[in-house]
Amino acid sequence: MSDIDISSSNDSVSCTSRSNLTQQYSASSIENLLKQKDDSKQFMVIKNDQKKLSSLAWSIFGFPAKRAEDGSYQRIIGFASCFNCKDTYAFQSGGSGSTKHLLRHVCSKQSSSLSSENNQEGPMDKFIKSKKSAPLKLIAQDRTTIRDEFTKWICSSIRPFNIVSDPGLKTTLKTIIDICQKYHGSLDIEDLLVIPTTISNTVNQLADHYRSLIRPILIEQAEAGVLTVCPDLWTDNLKKINYLGLTVYFVTSNYELTSFDLCCSRYDEVDKTGESVLQAIRKQLDIFGLLPYMDSYRISFTSDRGANILKALKGHPVIHCFAHRINNILKLAFYQNQQKKAKKIKKASTTPAKKQQKKFLYVCDSSSDSSSSDDDSTTPSPSKYAEANTLLSDLPPKLKEILSTISTCKKLVRHIKVKGLNKDIEELGGIALKQECIVRWLSMSNMLESIDASIEHVRSILSSKSLKNECSFKLNNINTDALKDLIRLISEFKKVSVLVQTGTRPSLHMAYICVSKLERHLNGTDVDKEGEIICIDDRHEGTNFFRKRLIQLLRCKFTFDEKHIAAAVLHPLYRKLTFATTYSKNISHLYIREQLNDIFGLNQQHFTTNSEPVKKKHKSMEDQFADPDDDDSCDVKSTPTTTIKNDELEKYLRMNIEDVYKQPNPLPFWRDHQNKFPGLALLARRLFSIPVTSAGVERQFSSAGLTISQRRSSLDPDTVNDVLFVRSVQTLLQSKPDYFSK
């Protein structure tokens, strides 16, 4: 397409002058001059003022021009420039110029509106706008072709079907499409793809880049004393390589909880003793410059009770994992940790084998949890906790019915899975039976609930002619009353385990909520959906024994750390500790004042106490143990009342808190009140940076298990570490894209 000769808007300029002006510039130099930002506007793009425009290109293109002494603009002959992005092309307007190359231009700023000073809306504007608001749709034939190619790829490479919905695949394809729009014509597919070696090298480079970005952030948090590390050891199932995992948590100065996986590195120490584990932890923290802060005890730790971990962290501030403790209390309560001991007794005893077998008939499978033996070493006092000290051999028949129900349910689920009968159960309207796995995190509740929901369907299937003779005995030892009592009893433990494993908001205060909830439930009372107190009536006469056994084990096996209660005090919902003992309140207030003393150098004062607040009904688990509504006539049972003029704790305990801050997440309150309570706000950052469980590092090991698969068993441990680190940082950047640009 050719255009007729177009004159410049400045007709007074001579041809000689124009020629000299043209020789001074190139397309790239004009682009740079047009993009310069200055008030004088020495260079700009002027409109093509020809009355009859034969090309759509002139709706977004004009002519570059330079400002003359009289203020008018003198066109630079031989070029055309985009109004938006200032891209400049050679263009001859003497009748030989063509706008084809201008029409192929893809403006990098199409989304921005054109300047009213330099441009008017033309036909191409409508085309560009419609292209943005309504993306082109594939025709049916092309969509079918793409679908078939995806299917062939998945089948040929044996990939999971859900790979097509992976967010990373969508992002990659979108990036490729955007890049391809810059080119005109077909591209070589090999230019778009990368080889595995390149990916491996890039993973290492990207991980090192992210580490360099995160290092100063972690140092800043450690200096403020708000950094917590969750360590643990793990062994992969394929190559049996040992790994050390570290997950970090901290609350930023903007009062946002942040966590990511610091490492899942190969454990190269000679053994797994406490000294060796400590050495491995120090090596990884040293990579990020955190070793001085560990040595000065400014880094906190959350871990399970494995003997080597405890020895490694001896002397450092440590919070023991709450979920592990609850899990081990359940194993103790239902005699699920006795199998190894039972085998030893059996070997040493002269009792006939048949009697020995009968004696331990109801023992459930033992856990492979390495921490359980150390965690359960403490024996409850026999004088105070009779049920907790009752031996399995001393249980009366009615109590053994409950254990027999658990054992039979586990055998039933295994049998159903081996025989492939879950599909038959679902066809009859039931739900598939779920496998119980007591090693790490409670799953027994899910198993019992699935059996209770499908018991009649299971009975129908097992009593069919083809299976009657073989399987009818499987249901004989399941007492339905015991089953329903167990579900109701254990379901609260499951809810508690789910609640404390939150990774999106602070959790340290949840120990106060969960222990209070479990004690109330085990005492036979609870709260219904309307917030009313109800009494729990057990169906089976043996259930009451296990209620007492559980609450005794809970009381003797779990002891509140002062940080647990202090975190509850610094949560606006629980600051009055309505459901705590006077001793717990005194300890928590004393701890808070000691911390304020470290922050501000305040001296501790004598303590006084006041009256209890009135309790109020609450519905959800977290609401049930919230304080009553603020009332000026209701004194806080706080310790202490001091003579310090600027007593932050006393002011905080007695202030009226707005309803907007009475929510599960306490951080918005401290973000908005940090100027009023600078000491308490910093202490809140420190406490709420500590997770109440080590679930974060457990989740990292789950990801590591998926990474080191049968098809990827040759992955180098350093590459595994880099992959998991990049993955964790990418997850952080998805929720906070500008995290490193702050």
XYZ file of C-alpha atoms in Angstrom:
742
model
C 0.000 0.000 0.000
C 1.462 3.380 -1.062
C 0.690 6.826 0.225
C 0.802 10.184 -1.530
C 3.322 12.768 -0.468
C 2.473 14.322 2.882
C 3.789 17.725 3.817
C 4.958 18.709 7.240
C 2.828 21.003 9.347
C 5.632 23.543 9.184
C 5.503 24.628 5.520
C 7.945 27.494 5.979
C 10.969 25.265 6.323
C 13.150 25.039 3.214
C 14.037 21.792 1.492
C 17.740 22.299 2.264
C 17.018 22.703 5.953
C 14.903 19.566 5.944
C 17.625 17.525 4.306
C 20.211 18.642 6.874
C 17.821 17.822 9.712
C 17.164 14.340 8.383
C 20.861 13.495 8.112
C 21.368 14.187 11.822
C 19.111 11.365 13.073
C 18.501 7.628 12.904
C 15.404 5.653 13.940
C 16.961 4.596 17.263
C 18.199 8.087 18.140
C 14.754 9.542 17.441
C 13.177 6.913 19.729
C 15.507 7.900 22.568
C 14.818 11.601 22.080
C 11.059 11.063 22.023
C 11.204 9.011 25.249
C 13.098 11.674 27.155
C 11.015 13.188 29.926
C 11.487 16.946 30.209
C 9.222 19.941 30.469
C 10.614 21.621 27.353
C 9.249 18.891 25.019
C 11.976 19.414 22.468
C 10.816 16.342 20.514
C 7.321 14.965 20.029
C 5.154 13.024 17.578
C 2.859 15.189 15.475
C -0.250 14.035 13.639
C -0.407 13.285 9.967
C -2.740 16.164 9.022
C -3.379 14.964 5.481
C -7.133 15.217 4.843
C -7.418 11.875 3.088
C -5.624 9.103 4.961
C -5.552 5.877 2.995
C -4.020 3.661 5.739
C -5.219 2.600 9.203
C -1.636 2.903 10.415
C -2.014 6.675 10.834
C -4.430 6.177 13.735
C -1.488 5.218 15.954
C 1.449 6.617 13.953
C 2.578 10.178 13.320
C 5.772 12.003 12.386
C 8.646 12.799 14.764
C 9.319 16.522 15.026
C 11.714 18.930 16.738
C 10.707 22.146 18.403
C 11.858 25.310 16.585
C 12.811 28.660 18.138
C 9.368 30.120 17.451
C 7.694 27.252 19.361
C 6.436 25.387 16.304
C 7.471 21.819 15.521
C 9.602 20.966 12.488
C 9.025 17.467 11.115
C 12.009 15.113 10.801
C 11.673 13.781 7.252
C 12.008 10.068 6.546
C 10.563 8.616 9.735
C 7.239 7.649 11.362
C 6.772 7.146 15.124
C 4.149 5.471 17.331
C 2.203 7.857 19.563
C 2.195 5.329 22.463
C 5.539 3.523 22.688
C 7.556 5.961 20.502
C 8.896 3.121 18.316
C 10.254 4.756 15.138
C 10.504 3.331 11.618
C 11.997 4.625 8.371
C 9.238 6.000 6.141
C 9.438 7.806 2.796
C 6.366 9.909 2.012
C 7.286 10.982 -1.483
C 4.847 8.542 -3.083
C 7.148 5.569 -2.667
C 6.542 5.006 1.062
C 4.549 1.996 2.287
C 2.753 1.509 5.640
C 2.830 -2.303 5.581
C 5.608 -2.431 8.145
C 3.710 0.085 10.273
C 0.583 -2.088 10.238
C 2.587 -5.042 11.543
C 3.692 -3.045 14.573
C 2.550 -4.519 17.952
C 2.485 -1.652 20.401
C 3.850 -2.495 23.867
C 1.500 0.083 25.391
C -1.734 -0.774 23.647
C -3.547 -0.883 26.969
C -2.836 2.810 27.664
C -5.077 5.442 26.186
C -3.727 7.656 23.434
C -2.885 11.222 24.251
C -5.616 13.611 23.204
C -2.918 16.161 22.339
C -1.164 13.962 19.832
C -3.803 11.533 18.604
C -7.429 11.144 17.702
C -9.447 7.915 17.716
C -9.385 6.170 14.367
C -10.348 2.805 12.904
C -7.281 1.052 14.328
C -8.135 2.184 17.869
C -11.389 0.252 17.749
C -9.558 -2.785 16.436
C -6.965 -2.672 19.249
C -9.575 -2.159 21.985
C -11.743 -5.008 20.827
C -8.688 -7.243 20.687
C -7.924 -6.549 24.350
C -11.444 -6.831 25.727
C -12.446 -9.843 23.653
C -9.572 -12.304 22.987
C -9.746 -14.300 19.826
C -11.525 -17.638 20.104
C -10.241 -20.845 18.574
C -12.367 -22.482 15.958
C -13.673 -25.953 16.796
C -11.219 -27.727 14.514
C -8.160 -26.057 16.082
C -9.434 -26.720 19.595
C -9.864 -30.398 18.718
C -6.325 -30.541 17.358
C -4.887 -29.060 20.548
C -6.977 -31.417 22.685
C -5.716 -34.431 20.742
C -2.087 -33.342 21.027
C -2.397 -32.928 24.800
C -3.965 -36.386 25.063
C -1.226 -37.994 22.970
C 1.459 -36.345 25.090
C -0.117 -37.449 28.396
C -0.568 -41.034 27.226
C 2.858 -41.327 25.627
C 4.721 -39.931 28.644
C 2.374 -41.468 31.250
C 1.595 -38.124 32.857
C -1.349 -37.466 35.205
C -4.456 -36.051 33.548
C -4.573 -33.054 35.876
C -1.275 -31.769 34.478
C -3.323 -29.781 31.929
C -4.802 -27.698 34.762
C -1.456 -26.987 36.390
C -1.076 -23.217 36.963
C 2.582 -23.348 35.930
C 1.706 -24.813 32.530
C -0.844 -22.062 31.922
C 1.647 -19.370 32.900
C 4.327 -20.833 30.631
C 1.978 -21.084 27.641
C 0.777 -17.517 28.202
C 4.380 -16.289 28.272
C 5.163 -18.124 25.018
C 2.068 -16.680 23.315
C 2.978 -13.156 24.400
C 6.528 -13.539 23.123
C 5.370 -15.003 19.805
C 3.223 -11.928 19.200
C 6.393 -9.883 18.793
C 7.461 -11.945 15.794
C 5.907 -12.089 12.331
C 5.999 -15.515 10.840
C 6.570 -19.020 12.166
C 9.089 -19.795 14.913
C 11.307 -22.831 15.331
C 9.924 -24.964 18.167
C 13.473 -25.720 19.314
C 13.951 -22.023 20.038
C 10.994 -22.108 22.426
C 12.003 -25.215 24.387
C 14.942 -25.796 26.719
C 16.899 -28.956 27.439
C 16.903 -30.713 30.852
C 20.471 -29.659 31.594
C 19.485 -26.023 31.122
C 16.596 -26.453 33.551
C 18.916 -28.066 36.109
C 21.421 -25.229 35.850
C 18.678 -22.602 35.963
C 17.182 -24.180 39.107
C 20.532 -23.769 40.833
C 20.977 -20.193 39.591
C 17.436 -19.202 40.559
C 17.788 -20.772 44.004
C 21.037 -18.879 44.615
C 19.377 -15.671 43.429
C 16.458 -16.153 45.792
C 18.815 -16.948 48.665
C 20.649 -13.671 48.073
C 17.331 -11.818 48.179
C 16.040 -13.590 51.283
C 19.257 -13.389 53.290
C 18.910 -9.687 54.323
C 15.209 -10.200 55.048
C 15.931 -13.069 57.426
C 18.741 -11.145 59.109
C 16.371 -8.225 59.676
C 13.798 -10.527 61.302
C 16.428 -12.243 63.446
C 17.690 -8.874 64.690
C 14.142 -8.087 65.828
C 13.898 -11.485 67.514
C 10.883 -12.548 65.448
C 12.388 -15.483 63.533
C 11.359 -19.085 64.285
C 12.882 -22.230 62.735
C 11.192 -25.651 62.565
C 13.822 -28.427 62.130
C 13.323 -32.128 61.470
C 14.991 -35.129 59.819
C 13.583 -37.234 56.990
C 14.692 -40.212 54.875
C 13.454 -40.726 51.326
C 11.887 -44.098 50.529
C 13.846 -44.800 47.333
C 17.545 -44.105 47.881
C 17.352 -43.937 51.698
C 19.168 -40.606 51.764
C 18.818 -38.589 54.972
C 17.645 -34.958 54.749
C 17.510 -32.075 57.182
C 14.474 -29.831 56.731
C 14.177 -26.277 58.049
C 11.049 -24.143 57.727
C 11.062 -20.520 58.912
C 8.276 -18.308 60.246
C 8.261 -14.604 61.044
C 5.895 -11.662 61.427
C 7.049 -8.681 59.392
C 7.059 -5.061 60.526
C 3.759 -4.761 58.611
C 2.363 -7.502 60.858
C 2.013 -10.152 58.180
C 2.857 -13.768 58.985
C 5.314 -15.191 56.447
C 6.695 -18.708 56.151
C 8.685 -20.699 53.612
C 10.977 -23.714 53.416
C 14.531 -22.659 54.112
C 16.117 -25.955 53.104
C 15.687 -29.675 52.623
C 19.378 -30.465 52.380
C 21.252 -33.747 52.484
C 22.207 -34.737 56.014
C 25.940 -35.494 55.729
C 26.835 -35.897 59.392
C 28.384 -39.148 60.633
C 25.423 -39.997 62.890
C 22.135 -38.613 64.198
C 23.232 -37.694 67.692
C 22.295 -34.347 69.149
C 25.752 -32.903 68.496
C 25.638 -33.928 64.841
C 22.112 -32.596 64.322
C 23.136 -29.293 65.902
C 26.120 -29.086 63.562
C 23.884 -29.668 60.525
C 21.408 -26.980 61.625
C 24.216 -24.486 62.180
C 25.648 -25.129 58.701
C 22.348 -24.305 57.032
C 21.690 -21.196 59.131
C 25.217 -19.988 58.394
C 24.387 -19.922 54.656
C 21.876 -17.139 55.400
C 24.062 -15.312 57.917
C 21.885 -16.387 60.870
C 24.478 -18.180 62.994
C 25.279 -15.151 65.237
C 21.587 -14.795 66.051
C 21.276 -18.465 66.971
C 24.305 -18.130 69.248
C 22.753 -15.081 70.921
C 19.447 -16.988 71.400
C 17.454 -14.563 69.252
C 16.054 -17.383 67.100
C 13.220 -19.556 68.435
C 12.538 -23.161 67.482
C 9.446 -25.359 67.196
C 10.082 -29.109 67.021
C 8.837 -32.526 68.028
C 10.232 -34.359 71.051
C 12.761 -36.531 69.256
C 15.675 -37.098 71.642
C 18.319 -35.968 69.156
C 16.438 -32.774 68.247
C 15.903 -31.926 71.922
C 19.580 -32.476 72.690
C 20.641 -30.414 69.676
C 18.496 -27.462 70.736
C 19.219 -27.697 74.465
C 19.520 -24.210 75.926
C 17.750 -22.540 72.990
C 14.146 -21.261 73.171
C 12.054 -24.242 72.009
C 8.294 -24.828 71.754
C 7.364 -28.509 71.475
C 4.934 -29.495 68.742
C 1.383 -29.536 70.124
C -0.005 -31.833 67.423
C 2.645 -34.487 68.106
C 1.729 -34.452 71.786
C -1.985 -34.841 71.073
C -1.227 -37.664 68.665
C 0.884 -39.503 71.237
C -1.702 -39.015 73.982
C -4.233 -40.794 71.766
C -1.832 -43.657 71.098
C -1.258 -44.049 74.816
C -4.960 -43.837 75.637
C -5.905 -46.675 73.298
C -2.821 -48.814 73.988
C -1.386 -48.338 70.527
C 2.203 -48.090 71.764
C 2.358 -51.437 73.534
C 3.078 -53.871 70.744
C 6.869 -53.835 70.999
C 6.705 -54.210 74.777
C 4.188 -57.004 74.369
C 6.540 -58.931 72.090
C 9.360 -58.680 74.617
C 7.132 -59.956 77.411
C 5.950 -62.780 75.236
C 9.506 -63.999 74.610
C 10.451 -63.948 78.283
C 7.242 -65.481 79.629
C 6.519 -69.167 80.166
C 2.822 -68.654 79.523
C 1.511 -70.870 76.685
C 1.539 -69.206 73.261
C -2.229 -69.317 72.848
C -2.811 -67.410 76.084
C -0.131 -64.911 75.161
C -1.810 -64.327 71.824
C -5.182 -63.842 73.466
C -3.729 -61.427 76.008
C -2.562 -59.046 73.320
C -5.368 -59.643 70.880
C -6.658 -56.085 71.092
C -3.351 -54.253 70.770
C -3.433 -51.896 67.790
C -0.540 -51.539 65.380
C 2.334 -49.546 66.800
C 3.500 -46.329 65.265
C 6.753 -46.009 63.437
C 7.037 -42.479 64.706
C 10.609 -42.212 65.896
C 9.719 -39.591 68.471
C 7.038 -41.617 70.202
C 9.352 -43.626 72.448
C 10.996 -40.513 73.849
C 7.742 -38.609 73.971
C 5.963 -41.253 76.022
C 8.701 -42.029 78.502
C 7.120 -40.089 81.372
C 4.776 -42.206 83.518
C 1.725 -40.588 85.151
C 1.463 -40.672 88.941
C -0.534 -43.814 89.964
C -2.072 -42.105 92.987
C -3.495 -39.198 90.967
C -4.202 -40.861 87.636
C -5.615 -44.344 88.166
C -7.125 -44.773 84.687
C -3.978 -43.509 82.993
C -1.953 -46.240 84.738
C -4.355 -49.131 84.066
C -2.552 -51.900 82.208
C -4.034 -53.500 79.122
C -4.115 -56.875 80.863
C -6.179 -55.405 83.726
C -8.997 -54.065 81.528
C -12.424 -55.635 82.121
C -14.301 -57.176 79.131
C -16.478 -54.121 78.495
C -13.449 -51.895 78.061
C -11.802 -54.420 75.780
C -14.905 -54.273 73.584
C -13.925 -50.720 72.641
C -10.356 -51.730 71.792
C -11.699 -54.734 69.891
C -13.934 -52.386 67.895
C -10.920 -50.292 66.864
C -8.870 -53.370 65.956
C -11.714 -54.933 63.965
C -12.399 -51.691 62.104
C -8.766 -51.524 60.970
C -8.877 -55.162 59.821
C -12.153 -54.535 58.028
C -10.774 -51.575 56.074
C -7.707 -53.554 55.033
C -9.908 -56.455 53.918
C -12.238 -54.192 51.921
C -9.294 -52.605 50.144
C -7.618 -55.926 49.362
C -10.851 -57.349 47.948
C -11.615 -54.151 46.025
C -15.086 -53.808 47.568
C -15.123 -50.019 48.021
C -16.626 -49.627 44.567
C -19.479 -51.984 45.536
C -20.084 -49.966 48.702
C -20.318 -46.722 46.722
C -22.707 -48.304 44.202
C -25.051 -49.162 47.094
C -25.024 -45.522 48.235
C -22.318 -45.701 50.904
C -18.906 -44.032 51.070
C -15.535 -45.692 50.559
C -13.874 -46.903 53.752
C -10.806 -44.839 54.647
C -7.505 -46.267 55.809
C -6.303 -45.332 59.273
C -2.715 -44.177 59.709
C -1.891 -43.270 63.281
C 1.699 -42.258 62.472
C 1.623 -38.452 62.418
C -1.660 -36.606 62.584
C -4.949 -38.158 63.494
C -6.748 -40.233 60.848
C -8.546 -42.785 62.994
C -11.583 -40.495 63.190
C -11.944 -40.530 59.390
C -11.762 -44.322 59.366
C -14.398 -44.761 62.065
C -16.720 -42.213 60.476
C -16.533 -43.933 57.088
C -17.355 -47.307 58.656
C -20.269 -45.870 60.619
C -21.696 -44.255 57.471
C -21.412 -47.457 55.417
C -21.831 -50.220 58.011
C -25.130 -51.481 56.626
C -23.810 -51.452 53.062
C -20.744 -53.363 54.200
C -22.906 -55.861 56.054
C -25.009 -56.403 52.952
C -21.972 -57.009 50.750
C -20.218 -59.346 53.204
C -23.382 -61.373 53.747
C -23.829 -62.035 50.029
C -23.621 -65.648 48.907
C -20.207 -65.294 47.302
C -18.581 -63.757 50.408
C -20.722 -65.020 53.275
C -18.601 -67.967 54.342
C -15.339 -66.082 53.953
C -16.049 -62.673 55.540
C -18.998 -62.780 57.919
C -16.718 -62.785 60.962
C -15.268 -59.382 60.074
C -18.158 -57.481 61.676
C -18.630 -59.622 64.785
C -16.401 -57.539 67.062
C -17.707 -54.112 65.978
C -19.969 -52.815 68.733
C -22.096 -50.083 67.134
C -22.546 -48.213 70.416
C -18.793 -48.251 71.020
C -18.223 -47.148 67.417
C -20.472 -44.101 67.755
C -18.938 -43.172 71.115
C -15.447 -43.433 69.677
C -16.380 -41.191 66.755
C -17.758 -38.536 69.077
C -14.790 -38.856 71.413
C -12.025 -38.743 68.810
C -13.658 -36.255 66.431
C -12.775 -33.366 68.745
C -9.129 -34.409 68.662
C -9.288 -34.371 64.879
C -10.802 -30.872 64.884
C -8.095 -29.685 67.246
C -5.348 -31.202 65.078
C -6.735 -29.467 61.993
C -7.065 -26.135 63.807
C -3.510 -25.976 65.124
C -1.954 -26.839 61.766
C -2.997 -23.557 60.161
C -0.169 -21.934 58.222
C -1.889 -18.690 57.267
C -2.230 -17.020 60.661
C -0.625 -17.177 64.115
C -1.206 -20.379 66.075
C 0.766 -20.257 69.336
C -2.287 -19.111 71.334
C -4.289 -22.098 70.043
C -2.759 -24.366 72.691
C -4.880 -22.468 75.244
C -8.022 -22.849 73.107
C -7.513 -26.506 72.246
C -6.625 -27.771 75.701
C -9.636 -25.943 77.139
C -11.839 -27.454 74.430
C -10.553 -30.998 74.998
C -10.929 -30.760 78.776
C -14.505 -29.569 78.408
C -15.310 -32.324 75.915
C -13.655 -35.092 77.951
C -15.524 -33.975 81.055
C -18.784 -34.810 79.235
C -19.931 -31.307 78.299
C -19.788 -29.416 75.044
C -21.432 -26.614 73.099
C -24.079 -27.092 70.420
C -24.538 -25.077 67.217
C -26.475 -22.415 69.116
C -23.769 -21.939 71.727
C -25.699 -23.731 74.469
C -23.916 -26.006 76.958
C -24.950 -29.642 76.494
C -24.165 -32.855 78.362
C -22.783 -35.816 76.418
C -24.468 -39.143 77.124
C -22.315 -42.137 76.219
C -23.963 -45.208 74.695
C -21.337 -47.759 75.749
C -20.543 -48.208 79.422
C -16.820 -48.488 78.757
C -16.512 -45.065 77.123
C -16.374 -43.207 80.432
C -13.144 -45.002 81.339
C -11.439 -43.773 78.185
C -12.724 -40.235 78.784
C -11.033 -40.246 82.182
C -7.917 -41.886 80.769
C -7.621 -39.272 78.026
C -8.079 -36.282 80.318
C -5.576 -37.675 82.813
C -3.017 -38.251 80.089
C -3.685 -34.768 78.712
C -3.076 -33.185 82.102
C 0.072 -35.105 82.933
C 1.570 -35.233 79.424
C 0.951 -31.647 78.326
C 2.148 -28.636 80.258
C 1.592 -25.082 79.062
C 4.709 -23.169 78.165
C 4.604 -19.605 79.453
C 4.678 -18.466 75.818
C 1.460 -20.379 75.059
C -0.465 -18.411 77.671
C 1.315 -15.126 76.966
C 0.283 -15.443 73.307
C -3.337 -15.919 74.437
C -3.058 -12.761 76.573
C -1.836 -10.812 73.537
C -4.757 -12.049 71.444
C -7.658 -9.569 71.729
C -10.172 -12.427 71.958
C -8.543 -14.149 74.936
C -6.540 -11.466 76.771
C -8.467 -11.943 80.060
C -7.807 -15.711 80.104
C -11.365 -16.346 81.269
C -10.923 -20.135 81.240
C -7.395 -20.298 82.678
C -6.340 -20.837 86.278
C -5.099 -18.003 88.454
C -1.654 -19.597 88.427
C -1.540 -19.579 84.616
C -2.583 -15.952 84.531
C 0.092 -14.969 87.030
C 2.778 -16.831 85.093
C 1.775 -15.295 81.755
C 1.637 -11.743 83.118
C 4.987 -12.214 84.825
C 6.521 -13.454 81.573
C 5.117 -10.504 79.602
C 6.486 -8.031 82.119
C 9.887 -9.714 82.031
C 9.905 -9.339 78.252
C 8.886 -5.685 78.525
C 11.706 -5.291 81.003
C 14.126 -6.611 78.377
C 12.652 -4.328 75.713
C 12.387 -1.100 77.722
C 14.393 -1.756 80.897
C 11.283 -1.488 83.065
C 11.418 -2.776 86.628
C 8.995 -5.461 87.750
C 6.392 -4.424 90.300
C 4.358 -6.210 92.935
C 1.274 -8.112 91.825
C -2.380 -7.725 92.737
C -5.445 -9.592 91.543
C -9.047 -8.639 90.869
C -12.369 -10.384 90.321
C -13.347 -12.839 87.538
C -15.249 -11.572 84.480
C -18.655 -12.973 83.591
C -18.540 -15.820 81.057
C -20.490 -15.706 77.822
C -21.809 -18.339 75.402
C -19.871 -18.807 72.185
C -20.456 -21.113 69.246
C -17.291 -22.036 67.346
C -14.289 -23.680 68.979
C -12.244 -20.493 68.863
C -15.176 -18.372 70.051
C -16.037 -20.666 72.976
C -13.012 -19.549 74.968
C -13.055 -15.878 74.053
C -13.415 -13.355 76.854
C -16.786 -11.818 77.745
C -17.657 -8.543 76.061
C -15.820 -5.524 77.431
C -17.672 -3.750 80.210
C -16.441 -0.857 82.303
C -17.978 -2.472 85.390
C -16.143 -5.759 84.774
C -12.618 -5.797 86.202
C -9.918 -7.873 84.644
C -8.341 -10.547 86.790
C -4.905 -9.372 85.815
C -1.505 -9.532 87.328
C -0.011 -7.125 88.037
C -1.395 -3.645 88.801
C 1.700 -1.466 88.959
C 2.776 2.040 89.734
C 4.537 2.450 86.399
C 3.051 5.425 84.593
C 3.364 3.916 81.140
C 2.187 0.395 81.982
C 1.369 -1.065 78.554
C 0.069 -4.409 79.809
C -2.336 -2.843 82.292
C -3.631 -0.369 79.702
C -4.071 -3.143 77.154
C -5.946 -5.408 79.577
C -8.347 -2.635 80.577
C -8.973 -1.003 77.202
C -12.176 -1.483 75.242
C -11.365 -3.336 72.032
C -13.442 -2.685 68.936
C -15.393 -5.588 67.494
C -13.458 -5.390 64.229
C -10.381 -6.716 66.049
C -12.217 -9.618 67.704
C -11.278 -12.096 64.996
C -9.110 -15.224 64.818
C -6.101 -13.293 63.455
C -4.636 -10.955 66.137
C -2.089 -9.260 63.857
C -4.382 -6.487 62.498
C -4.922 -5.268 66.068
C -1.196 -4.944 66.775
C -0.525 -3.408 63.370
C -3.009 -0.631 64.140
C -1.953 -0.206 67.808
C 1.834 -0.499 67.559
C 2.287 3.205 68.256
C 0.111 3.017 71.379
C 1.753 -0.199 72.653
C 5.254 -0.334 71.096
C 6.611 -2.850 73.616
C 3.641 -5.200 73.527
C 3.450 -4.917 69.744
C 7.050 -6.097 69.373
C 6.417 -8.910 71.856
C 3.306 -9.869 69.869
C 5.441 -10.094 66.710
C 7.859 -12.382 68.522
C 5.225 -14.694 70.002
C 2.989 -14.903 66.953
C 6.019 -15.773 64.819
C 6.198 -19.084 66.720
C 3.966 -21.837 65.278
C 2.388 -24.178 67.824
C 3.201 -27.207 65.637
C 5.988 -28.304 63.318
C 3.450 -29.065 60.568
C 5.271 -26.757 58.136
C 8.401 -28.901 57.925
C 6.228 -32.033 57.727
C 4.514 -30.555 54.667
C 7.932 -29.874 53.153
C 8.823 -33.558 53.526
C 5.575 -34.490 51.788
C 6.651 -32.318 48.853
C 10.097 -33.904 48.930
C 8.485 -37.336 48.714
C 6.621 -36.250 45.587
C 9.805 -34.791 44.102
C 11.900 -37.916 44.642
C 9.655 -40.332 42.767
C 10.403 -43.637 41.059
C 10.960 -41.776 37.780
C 13.159 -39.111 39.384
C 15.152 -41.230 41.839
C 18.464 -40.089 40.302
C 17.934 -36.462 41.322
C 20.945 -35.074 43.137
C 20.102 -34.100 46.762
C 21.397 -30.571 46.110
C 18.972 -30.276 43.187
C 16.137 -31.529 45.408
C 17.038 -28.833 47.921
C 17.048 -26.142 45.206
C 13.756 -27.336 43.687
C 11.925 -27.259 47.034
C 13.421 -23.879 47.923
C 12.407 -22.304 44.592
C 8.960 -23.895 44.899
C 8.453 -22.417 48.362
C 9.582 -18.937 47.290
C 7.361 -19.090 44.203
C 4.397 -19.949 46.433
C 5.225 -16.865 48.501
C 5.492 -14.685 45.384
C 2.120 -15.881 44.080
C 0.403 -14.301 47.094
C 2.833 -11.354 47.328
C 4.241 -10.613 43.822
C 6.148 -7.521 44.947
C 7.648 -9.139 48.047
C 11.288 -8.560 47.033
C 10.656 -5.091 45.608
C 9.590 -3.547 48.888
